[in-house]
XYZ file of N, CA and C in Angstrom:
702
model
N -53.227 19.653 -94.718
C -52.757 20.552 -95.809
C -51.921 19.771 -96.810
N -52.082 20.093 -98.054
C -51.262 19.478 -99.103
C -49.885 20.108 -99.121
N -48.892 19.322 -99.534
C -47.555 19.918 -99.691
C -47.516 20.760 -100.953
N -46.413 21.456 -101.156
C -46.335 22.432 -102.229
C -46.555 21.811 -103.604
N -45.997 20.658 -103.862
C -46.111 20.054 -105.189
C -47.538 19.584 -105.453
N -48.137 18.926 -104.475
C -49.542 18.501 -104.684
C -50.461 19.693 -104.824
N -50.170 20.755 -104.062
C -50.976 21.975 -104.165
C -50.882 22.562 -105.574
N -49.661 22.555 -106.122
C -49.455 23.093 -107.473
C -50.189 22.262 -108.505
N -50.200 20.929 -108.340
C -50.915 20.049 -109.261
C -52.414 20.307 -109.183
N -52.941 20.375 -107.962
C -54.378 20.634 -107.819
C -54.762 22.005 -108.383
N -53.924 23.010 -108.127
C -54.197 24.347 -108.660
C -54.249 24.301 -110.193
N -53.309 23.575 -110.797
C -53.273 23.499 -112.246
C -54.496 22.797 -112.811
N -54.944 21.735 -112.131
C -56.137 21.014 -112.589
C -57.354 21.919 -112.505
N -57.554 22.593 -111.384
C -58.733 23.436 -111.226
C -58.732 24.584 -112.236
N -57.597 25.276 -112.342
C -57.564 26.432 -113.242
C -57.701 26.045 -114.688
N -57.115 24.930 -115.098
C -57.263 24.498 -116.485
C -58.698 24.066 -116.767
N -59.321 23.392 -115.816
C -60.688 22.964 -116.035
C -61.670 24.144 -116.083
N -61.412 25.131 -115.237
C -62.254 26.338 -115.271
C -62.183 26.995 -116.655
N -60.992 27.033 -117.219
C -60.793 27.703 -118.503
C -61.323 26.908 -119.681
N -61.203 25.587 -119.634
C -61.478 24.778 -120.819
C -62.730 23.911 -120.730
N -63.183 23.588 -119.533
C -64.300 22.663 -119.300
C -63.975 21.276 -119.839
N -62.687 20.948 -119.990
C -62.259 19.648 -120.467
C -61.394 18.964 -119.400
N -61.486 17.630 -119.292
C -60.606 16.914 -118.373
C -59.144 17.283 -118.610
N -58.392 17.369 -117.543
C -57.025 17.886 -117.603
C -56.036 16.737 -117.575
N -55.137 16.700 -118.578
C -54.178 15.628 -118.673
C -52.858 15.913 -117.981
N -52.090 14.871 -117.762
C -50.810 15.002 -117.039
C -49.795 15.842 -117.801
N -49.790 15.776 -119.124
C -48.829 16.550 -119.904
C -49.084 18.043 -119.736
N -50.338 18.425 -119.675
C -50.699 19.838 -119.447
C -50.225 20.295 -118.091
N -50.496 19.482 -117.063
C -50.165 19.875 -115.687
C -48.656 19.888 -115.482
N -47.930 19.015 -116.147
C -46.491 18.922 -115.974
C -45.775 20.241 -116.275
N -46.382 21.060 -117.139
C -45.756 22.342 -117.531
C -46.204 23.505 -116.650
N -47.090 23.264 -115.727
C -47.666 24.344 -114.930
C -46.650 24.891 -113.919
N -46.741 26.177 -113.575
C -45.839 26.765 -112.568
C -45.937 26.012 -111.239
N -44.765 25.710 -110.693
C -44.722 25.030 -109.415
C -44.785 23.507 -109.509
N -45.071 22.985 -110.730
C -45.133 21.536 -110.900
C -43.820 21.105 -111.557
N -43.711 21.323 -112.838
C -42.470 21.160 -113.565
C -41.758 19.828 -113.273
N -42.523 18.763 -113.451
C -41.981 17.409 -113.360
C -42.493 16.646 -114.583
N -42.103 15.403 -114.713
C -42.524 14.630 -115.870
C -43.999 14.279 -115.772
N -44.652 14.044 -116.919
C -46.042 13.608 -116.905
C -46.239 12.334 -116.063
N -45.272 11.430 -116.087
C -45.391 10.206 -115.292
C -45.452 10.515 -113.816
N -44.624 11.493 -113.379
C -44.646 11.888 -111.968
C -45.976 12.587 -111.639
N -46.484 13.386 -112.568
C -47.791 14.022 -112.350
C -48.872 12.973 -112.159
N -48.815 11.885 -112.917
C -49.820 10.831 -112.782
C -49.774 10.195 -111.390
N -48.579 10.129 -110.833
C -48.469 9.640 -109.442
C -49.164 10.611 -108.487
N -48.977 11.899 -108.697
C -49.665 12.899 -107.865
C -51.178 12.821 -108.084
N -51.570 12.583 -109.338
C -53.013 12.400 -109.596
C -53.583 11.286 -108.704
N -52.874 10.173 -108.673
C -53.370 9.041 -107.870
C -53.516 9.422 -106.401
N -52.546 10.133 -105.896
C -52.598 10.552 -104.479
C -53.775 11.529 -104.253
N -53.953 12.468 -105.177
C -55.058 13.428 -105.033
C -56.415 12.758 -105.213
N -56.473 11.729 -106.065
C -57.707 10.940 -106.185
C -58.029 10.218 -104.881
N -57.025 9.648 -104.261
C -57.233 8.947 -103.000
C -57.719 9.908 -101.913
N -57.300 11.175 -101.996
C -57.755 12.180 -101.056
C -59.092 12.811 -101.463
N -59.625 12.391 -102.618
C -60.912 12.847 -103.146
C -60.929 14.327 -103.533
N -59.761 14.819 -103.988
C -59.674 16.190 -104.489
C -59.932 16.253 -105.983
N -59.639 15.165 -106.708
C -59.874 15.114 -108.127
C -60.486 13.757 -108.468
N -61.021 13.647 -109.672
C -61.591 12.383 -110.137
C -61.302 12.200 -111.628
N -61.393 10.963 -112.056
C -61.199 10.609 -113.470
C -62.555 10.159 -114.021
N -63.198 10.983 -114.866
C -64.545 10.637 -115.334
C -64.599 9.398 -116.180
N -63.530 9.132 -116.951
C -63.496 7.942 -117.814
C -62.080 7.384 -117.808
N -61.977 6.087 -117.964
C -60.655 5.473 -118.069
C -59.881 6.094 -119.231
N -58.640 6.385 -119.018
C -57.718 6.996 -119.976
C -57.993 8.477 -120.229
N -58.941 9.095 -119.497
C -59.192 10.532 -119.662
C -58.393 11.309 -118.637
N -58.443 12.633 -118.752
C -57.795 13.473 -117.753
C -58.606 13.541 -116.469
N -58.224 14.486 -115.599
C -58.876 14.599 -114.306
C -59.735 15.874 -114.201
N -60.717 15.772 -113.300
C -61.579 16.903 -112.978
C -61.484 17.157 -111.465
N -61.647 18.424 -111.042
C -61.725 18.659 -109.613
C -63.059 18.194 -109.063
N -63.048 17.673 -107.854
C -64.291 17.320 -107.155
C -64.763 18.564 -106.355
N -65.931 18.452 -105.785
C -66.406 19.541 -104.915
C -65.396 19.822 -103.806
N -64.854 18.758 -103.220
C -63.849 18.905 -102.155
C -62.594 19.609 -102.710
N -62.223 19.247 -103.939
C -61.059 19.873 -104.549
C -61.270 21.348 -104.806
N -62.457 21.712 -105.292
C -62.764 23.133 -105.493
C -62.691 23.903 -104.167
N -63.262 23.320 -103.131
C -63.294 24.032 -101.843
C -61.883 24.235 -101.314
N -61.035 23.217 -101.447
C -59.648 23.375 -101.010
C -58.942 24.453 -101.820
N -59.184 24.442 -103.109
C -58.576 25.475 -103.982
C -59.030 26.856 -103.558
N -60.323 27.044 -103.351
C -60.863 28.339 -102.992
C -60.301 28.840 -101.660
N -60.201 27.931 -100.715
C -59.760 28.320 -99.366
C -58.266 28.496 -99.241
N -57.495 27.799 -100.069
C -56.049 27.786 -99.855
C -55.181 28.174 -101.054
N -55.704 28.048 -102.279
C -54.836 28.181 -103.442
C -55.269 29.245 -104.434
N -56.466 29.760 -104.299
C -57.007 30.664 -105.326
C -56.264 31.996 -105.343
N -55.768 32.433 -106.491
C -55.077 33.719 -106.557
C -56.056 34.885 -106.447
N -55.543 36.040 -106.125
C -56.350 37.247 -106.080
C -56.526 37.756 -107.505
N -57.755 37.963 -107.923
C -58.042 38.487 -109.264
C -58.168 39.998 -109.170
N -57.447 40.708 -110.020
C -57.544 42.159 -110.064
C -58.367 42.575 -111.279
N -59.473 43.244 -111.033
C -60.299 43.706 -112.132
C -59.510 44.676 -113.017
N -59.716 44.569 -114.310
C -59.084 45.532 -115.209
C -59.761 46.893 -115.060
N -59.117 47.931 -115.573
C -59.724 49.258 -115.550
C -61.046 49.269 -116.274
N -61.098 48.555 -117.391
C -62.335 48.476 -118.190
C -63.453 47.803 -117.392
N -63.139 46.726 -116.703
C -64.164 46.035 -115.907
C -64.670 46.939 -114.780
N -63.743 47.630 -114.114
C -64.134 48.544 -113.064
C -65.030 49.660 -113.555
N -64.695 50.212 -114.725
C -65.512 51.288 -115.294
C -66.888 50.817 -115.707
N -66.972 49.603 -116.243
C -68.263 49.050 -116.638
C -69.185 48.919 -115.459
N -68.690 48.476 -114.319
C -69.514 48.365 -113.127
C -69.911 49.740 -112.603
N -68.967 50.660 -112.631
C -69.235 52.018 -112.151
C -70.299 52.670 -112.990
N -70.195 52.552 -114.309
C -71.159 53.176 -115.205
C -72.536 52.553 -115.078
N -72.583 51.233 -114.881
C -73.875 50.560 -114.717
C -74.613 51.093 -113.496
N -73.895 51.339 -112.418
C -74.539 51.816 -111.205
C -74.971 53.279 -111.341
N -74.289 54.030 -112.202
C -74.600 55.449 -112.358
C -75.824 55.665 -113.260
N -76.300 54.631 -113.917
C -77.356 54.802 -114.910
C -78.687 55.240 -114.305
N -78.863 54.997 -113.017
C -80.133 55.355 -112.385
C -79.896 55.711 -110.941
N -80.511 56.804 -110.474
C -80.358 57.191 -109.078
C -81.366 56.496 -108.157
N -82.358 55.854 -108.756
C -83.315 55.100 -107.940
C -82.683 53.772 -107.601
N -82.553 53.445 -106.323
C -81.668 52.360 -105.914
C -82.061 51.004 -106.473
N -83.372 50.681 -106.549
C -83.767 49.369 -107.076
C -83.299 49.210 -108.537
N -83.555 50.244 -109.334
C -83.187 50.167 -110.752
C -81.662 50.173 -110.930
N -80.972 50.913 -110.086
C -79.519 50.970 -110.169
C -78.916 49.592 -109.898
N -79.426 48.902 -108.885
C -78.884 47.579 -108.563
C -79.219 46.573 -109.663
N -80.400 46.678 -110.269
C -80.752 45.798 -111.374
C -79.857 46.051 -112.585
N -79.567 47.320 -112.849
C -78.651 47.673 -113.942
C -77.266 47.079 -113.673
N -76.847 47.156 -112.440
C -75.560 46.595 -112.044
C -75.550 45.079 -112.261
N -76.669 44.404 -111.939
C -76.755 42.966 -112.086
C -76.589 42.566 -113.556
N -77.185 43.324 -114.465
C -77.048 43.042 -115.889
C -75.576 43.120 -116.318
N -74.883 44.133 -115.826
C -73.470 44.285 -116.172
C -72.652 43.129 -115.614
N -72.982 42.703 -114.380
C -72.286 41.597 -113.743
C -72.487 40.307 -114.528
N -73.710 40.042 -114.985
C -73.997 38.824 -115.732
C -73.187 38.755 -117.004
N -73.064 39.883 -117.693
C -72.276 39.904 -118.938
C -70.783 39.765 -118.661
N -70.327 40.408 -117.608
C -68.896 40.373 -117.289
C -68.459 38.959 -116.890
N -69.268 38.295 -116.047
C -68.929 36.974 -115.559
C -69.364 35.865 -116.506
N -70.193 36.220 -117.515
C -70.766 35.240 -118.430
C -71.479 34.126 -117.688
N -72.209 34.519 -116.649
C -73.064 33.650 -115.865
C -74.311 34.415 -115.503
N -75.112 33.884 -114.644
C -76.317 34.596 -114.203
C -75.988 35.477 -112.987
N -76.757 36.547 -112.828
C -76.657 37.387 -111.638
C -78.009 37.396 -110.953
N -77.995 37.299 -109.628
C -79.257 37.294 -108.857
C -79.218 38.422 -107.842
N -80.389 38.996 -107.599
C -80.501 40.097 -106.633
C -81.681 39.846 -105.721
N -81.491 39.997 -104.433
C -82.566 40.011 -103.464
C -82.799 41.449 -103.020
N -84.012 41.932 -103.148
C -84.308 43.333 -102.854
C -85.289 43.398 -101.686
N -84.821 44.023 -100.592
C -85.703 44.098 -99.438
C -86.016 42.706 -98.910
N -87.240 42.515 -98.427
C -87.591 41.237 -97.844
C -88.425 40.355 -98.770
N -88.822 40.875 -99.933
C -89.727 40.090 -100.791
C -89.303 40.043 -102.256
N -88.818 41.119 -102.807
C -88.575 41.164 -104.242
C -87.286 40.477 -104.629
N -87.262 39.909 -105.803
C -86.064 39.268 -106.332
C -85.953 39.548 -107.832
N -84.737 39.443 -108.322
C -84.504 39.724 -109.734
C -83.319 38.887 -110.167
N -83.391 38.333 -111.383
C -82.234 37.636 -111.912
C -82.131 37.865 -113.416
N -80.930 37.819 -113.896
C -80.667 38.085 -115.306
C -79.455 37.247 -115.741
N -79.312 37.066 -117.056
C -78.179 36.322 -117.585
C -78.361 34.823 -117.638
N -79.625 34.365 -117.585
C -79.860 32.912 -117.638
C -79.342 32.299 -118.939
N -79.393 33.046 -120.031
C -78.861 32.511 -121.295
C -77.365 32.222 -121.197
N -76.644 33.058 -120.461
C -75.211 32.803 -120.209
C -75.022 31.505 -119.449
N -75.843 31.315 -118.434
C -75.748 30.129 -117.592
C -76.045 28.868 -118.385
N -77.141 28.872 -119.124
C -77.538 27.684 -119.869
C -76.617 27.410 -121.047
N -75.812 28.405 -121.441
C -74.855 28.195 -122.527
C -73.589 27.455 -122.050
N -73.416 27.337 -120.745
C -72.244 26.653 -120.215
C -72.307 25.153 -120.574
N -71.163 24.545 -120.862
C -71.135 23.132 -121.284
C -71.861 22.181 -120.328
N -71.802 22.490 -119.024
C -72.417 21.603 -118.035
C -73.909 21.448 -118.224
N -74.548 22.469 -118.805
C -75.988 22.465 -118.889
C -76.498 22.096 -120.298
N -75.645 21.439 -121.075
C -76.103 20.898 -122.350
C -76.915 19.614 -122.133
N -76.722 19.040 -120.945
C -77.516 17.874 -120.543
C -78.922 18.349 -120.144
N -79.932 17.857 -120.838
C -81.301 18.326 -120.577
C -81.746 18.087 -119.144
N -81.325 16.970 -118.543
C -81.726 16.660 -117.173
C -81.173 17.718 -116.203
N -79.975 18.205 -116.510
C -79.406 19.233 -115.647
C -80.139 20.555 -115.802
N -80.545 20.855 -117.024
C -81.324 22.076 -117.255
C -82.629 22.023 -116.485
N -83.296 20.875 -116.554
C -84.563 20.722 -115.827
C -84.359 20.884 -114.333
N -83.293 20.285 -113.814
C -83.006 20.379 -112.382
C -82.791 21.831 -111.966
N -82.008 22.570 -112.761
C -81.749 23.965 -112.449
C -83.009 24.799 -112.631
N -83.802 24.492 -113.634
C -85.029 25.237 -113.864
C -85.979 25.112 -112.673
N -85.998 23.951 -112.054
C -86.827 23.750 -110.860
C -86.414 24.708 -109.735
N -85.102 24.910 -109.616
C -84.611 25.840 -108.593
C -84.983 27.275 -108.935
N -84.831 27.615 -110.230
C -85.149 28.974 -110.653
C -86.635 29.283 -110.448
N -87.497 28.270 -110.564
C -88.905 28.464 -110.333
C -89.171 28.868 -108.873
N -88.244 28.496 -107.995
C -88.376 28.792 -106.570
C -87.405 29.914 -106.148
N -87.045 30.760 -107.112
C -86.015 31.768 -106.862
C -86.349 32.685 -105.707
N -87.618 33.123 -105.598
C -87.975 33.995 -104.490
C -87.718 33.339 -103.160
N -88.076 32.062 -103.070
C -87.859 31.323 -101.829
C -86.373 31.172 -101.517
N -85.588 30.856 -102.553
C -84.127 30.682 -102.367
C -83.488 31.980 -101.913
N -83.853 33.101 -102.567
C -83.262 34.390 -102.203
C -83.726 34.847 -100.836
N -84.963 34.501 -100.458
C -85.441 34.858 -99.105
C -84.584 34.175 -98.055
N -84.219 32.933 -98.293
C -83.341 32.211 -97.339
C -81.959 32.866 -97.290
N -81.452 33.239 -98.457
C -80.118 33.865 -98.501
C -80.140 35.228 -97.807
N -81.248 35.966 -97.953
C -81.324 37.285 -97.322
C -81.393 37.190 -95.817
N -81.764 36.014 -95.295
C -81.838 35.863 -93.844
C -80.446 35.717 -93.201
N -79.441 35.572 -94.075
C -78.049 35.478 -93.605
C -77.301 36.734 -94.060
N -76.473 37.272 -93.199
C -75.690 38.451 -93.551
C -74.312 38.035 -94.052
N -74.042 38.303 -95.332
C -72.751 37.993 -95.924
C -71.939 39.284 -95.967
N -71.157 39.516 -94.923
C -70.414 40.774 -94.809
C -69.313 40.879 -95.871
N -68.805 39.730 -96.304
C -67.781 39.661 -97.340
C -68.275 38.723 -98.427
N -67.761 38.872 -99.666
C -68.136 37.929 -100.718
C -67.896 36.489 -100.269
N -68.931 35.672 -100.381
C -68.894 34.315 -99.849
C -69.200 33.311 -100.955
N -68.354 32.313 -101.058
C -68.553 31.243 -102.056
C -69.450 30.174 -101.471
N -70.505 29.836 -102.192
C -71.397 28.716 -101.831
C -71.337 27.734 -103.000
N -70.856 26.542 -102.734
C -70.554 25.628 -103.834
C -71.114 24.239 -103.569
N -71.584 23.602 -104.614
C -72.036 22.221 -104.489
C -73.155 22.061 -103.475
N -72.920 21.196 -102.480
C -73.929 20.910 -101.473
C -74.323 22.150 -100.678
N -73.420 23.131 -100.598
C -73.723 24.378 -99.853
C -74.435 25.400 -100.706
N -74.581 25.173 -101.999
C -75.169 26.149 -102.899
C -76.694 25.980 -102.932
N -77.447 27.013 -102.528
C -78.910 26.880 -102.501
C -79.536 26.775 -103.880
N -78.774 27.065 -104.913
C -79.289 26.991 -106.286
C -79.176 25.595 -106.896
N -78.521 24.678 -106.157
C -78.397 23.310 -106.629
C -76.976 22.796 -106.534
N -76.835 21.500 -106.342
C -75.527 20.917 -106.082
C -74.601 20.914 -107.286
N -75.162 21.189 -108.492
C -74.318 21.285 -109.683
C -73.730 22.664 -109.861
N -74.111 23.577 -108.972
C -73.800 25.000 -109.174
C -72.820 25.536 -108.159
N -72.343 26.729 -108.454
C -71.547 27.490 -107.531
C -72.043 28.937 -107.556
N -71.856 29.646 -106.482
C -72.253 31.054 -106.440
C -71.328 31.839 -105.517
N -71.280 33.124 -105.781
C -70.557 34.043 -104.885
C -71.546 35.144 -104.547
N -71.846 35.331 -103.259
C -72.887 36.257 -102.843
C -72.346 37.231 -101.807
N -72.973 38.408 -101.742
C -72.607 39.390 -100.726
C -73.847 40.211 -100.383
N -73.962 40.607 -99.128
C -75.057 41.473 -98.686
C -74.623 42.926 -98.873
N -75.598 43.778 -99.221
C -75.333 45.164 -99.473
C -76.354 46.025 -98.716
N -75.954 47.190 -98.259
C -76.930 48.129 -97.700
C -77.627 48.873 -98.838
N -78.893 49.278 -98.720
C -79.753 48.975 -97.570
C -80.699 47.815 -97.878
N -80.403 46.628 -97.376
C -81.292 45.487 -97.535
C -81.216 44.729 -98.819
N -80.059 44.743 -99.496
C -79.903 44.029 -100.760
C -78.966 42.851 -100.575
N -79.089 41.901 -101.493
C -78.117 40.826 -101.647
C -77.917 40.615 -103.125
N -76.682 40.489 -103.546
C -76.389 40.266 -104.969
C -75.421 39.101 -105.078
N -75.571 38.321 -106.146
C -74.693 37.187 -106.312
C -74.507 36.807 -107.772
N -73.462 36.059 -108.025
C -73.199 35.487 -109.337
C -73.484 33.988 -109.212
N -74.267 33.459 -110.144
C -74.639 32.040 -110.168
C -74.077 31.399 -111.417
N -73.343 30.328 -111.253
C -72.775 29.619 -112.405
C -72.702 28.142 -112.136
N -72.111 27.383 -113.063
C -71.855 25.967 -112.786
C -70.788 25.874 -111.703
N -70.611 24.694 -111.142
C -69.561 24.517 -110.128
C -68.208 24.937 -110.711
N -68.035 24.719 -112.029
C -66.822 25.155 -112.719
C -66.984 26.622 -113.131
N -66.828 27.519 -112.170
C -66.890 28.925 -112.502
C -65.642 29.610 -111.967
N -65.376 30.818 -112.456
C -64.175 31.522 -112.075
C -64.443 32.280 -110.752
N -64.162 31.588 -109.643
C -64.462 32.155 -108.337
C -63.577 33.351 -108.001
N -62.386 33.368 -108.533
C -61.484 34.518 -108.273
C -62.062 35.785 -108.904
N -62.474 35.690 -110.174
C -63.064 36.846 -110.808
C -64.386 37.254 -110.146
N -65.228 36.268 -109.833
C -66.511 36.557 -109.213
C -66.343 37.267 -107.862
N -65.359 36.806 -107.091
C -65.092 37.430 -105.791
C -64.627 38.867 -105.959
N -63.771 39.101 -106.965
C -63.296 40.472 -107.224
C -64.442 41.387 -107.645
N -65.373 40.866 -108.456
C -66.516 41.654 -108.887
C -67.393 42.031 -107.684
N -67.632 41.068 -106.786
C -68.452 41.343 -105.617
C -67.784 42.359 -104.694
N -66.476 42.308 -104.567
C -65.764 43.289 -103.719
C -65.886 44.695 -104.315
N -65.773 44.784 -105.652
C -65.906 46.065 -106.316
C -67.317 46.631 -106.110
N -68.314 45.777 -106.193
C -69.690 46.202 -106.007
C -69.886 46.721 -104.575
N -69.328 46.021 -103.588
C -69.411 46.502 -102.214
C -68.865 47.921 -102.100
N -67.738 48.147 -102.730
C -67.119 49.466 -102.682
C -67.991 50.516 -103.363
N -68.505 50.179 -104.536
C -69.347 51.147 -105.274
C -70.625 51.470 -104.512
N -71.276 50.473 -103.930
C -72.504 50.707 -103.192
C -72.246 51.570 -101.967
N -71.119 51.342 -101.314
C -70.804 52.137 -100.126
C -70.564 53.604 -100.468
N -70.147 53.864 -101.725
C -69.888 55.229 -102.154
C -71.096 55.872 -102.801
N -72.106 55.051 -103.160
C -73.237 55.544 -103.915
C -74.172 56.382 -103.041
N -74.560 57.543 -103.534
C -75.526 58.405 -102.838
C -76.788 58.476 -103.661
N -77.834 57.853 -103.162
C -79.088 57.833 -103.902
C -79.897 59.097 -103.711
N -80.523 59.494 -104.774
C -81.428 60.652 -104.738
C -82.784 60.194 -104.249
N -83.152 60.527 -103.057
C -84.411 60.059 -102.469
C -85.536 61.062 -102.591
N -85.349 62.064 -103.413
C -86.406 63.055 -103.579
C -87.471 62.552 -104.521
C-alpha cells in the first residue's frame, strides 16, 4: 500500500489526466488536496511512483500519465464515490420508461448511458443478441485520433457478438471494472459492466482514461432501475 502522500499524488495524476487527457505536471499536483508540497517535492514522489510503475513519463520534460497498474490501484483504493445528479438519475429513469418491451427499453437506456458517459454503451441480450451505441463518442476521444488505434478497436467491434458472448458467460453481480489487459474490448480500453435480470449485460466502453467513478455510479443506478422495472408481457 502507498502512504498517504504518495496516494494523494497518484490520485491527483489520475484525476487530472481523466479530465484533461494531458500529461500532468508537478505544479498542478502540488496544489491538489492532500499533497500541498512544493513542485520539487512532487517530482521526488513522481520518481518513486515511476519506480513502482504506477505512472510514466511519455516524453522527457513532459508531465506524467497513469499506467494500467496505476489506474487499477486508483480504482481499488483511491477512487471517490460519484453521486449522480438528480438530472442524470431522471434521464436514466425516463429512458427506461420509454418502452415496456424489455429489449427496446434496455436499448433506449443504452443510448442514454452513451450520451451521459460520452463513451460507447454495449448490451448483451439473452444468449445471442448484442447491441452497441455511442461509437462516435468513443472515436472522438483523444486516444483514438491515432488511426492505428482506431483500426485496432474496429477489429474488436467487428467481433462484438463474440466478445459479449464471453462476457455474458460471467455473472457480474456488481458493476465491475475491466481495464487494459483485462478488458475484452482491447488493451487500450476500459469498461464497466454489470449483469442484469433477465439475461442482460450492459456496459460502458471507453479509453483506458475514462471516468470510472461516474461509470460505476451509472451502472449501480441501472441495476436499481431494472430491479424496479415491471415489464408488460401481454
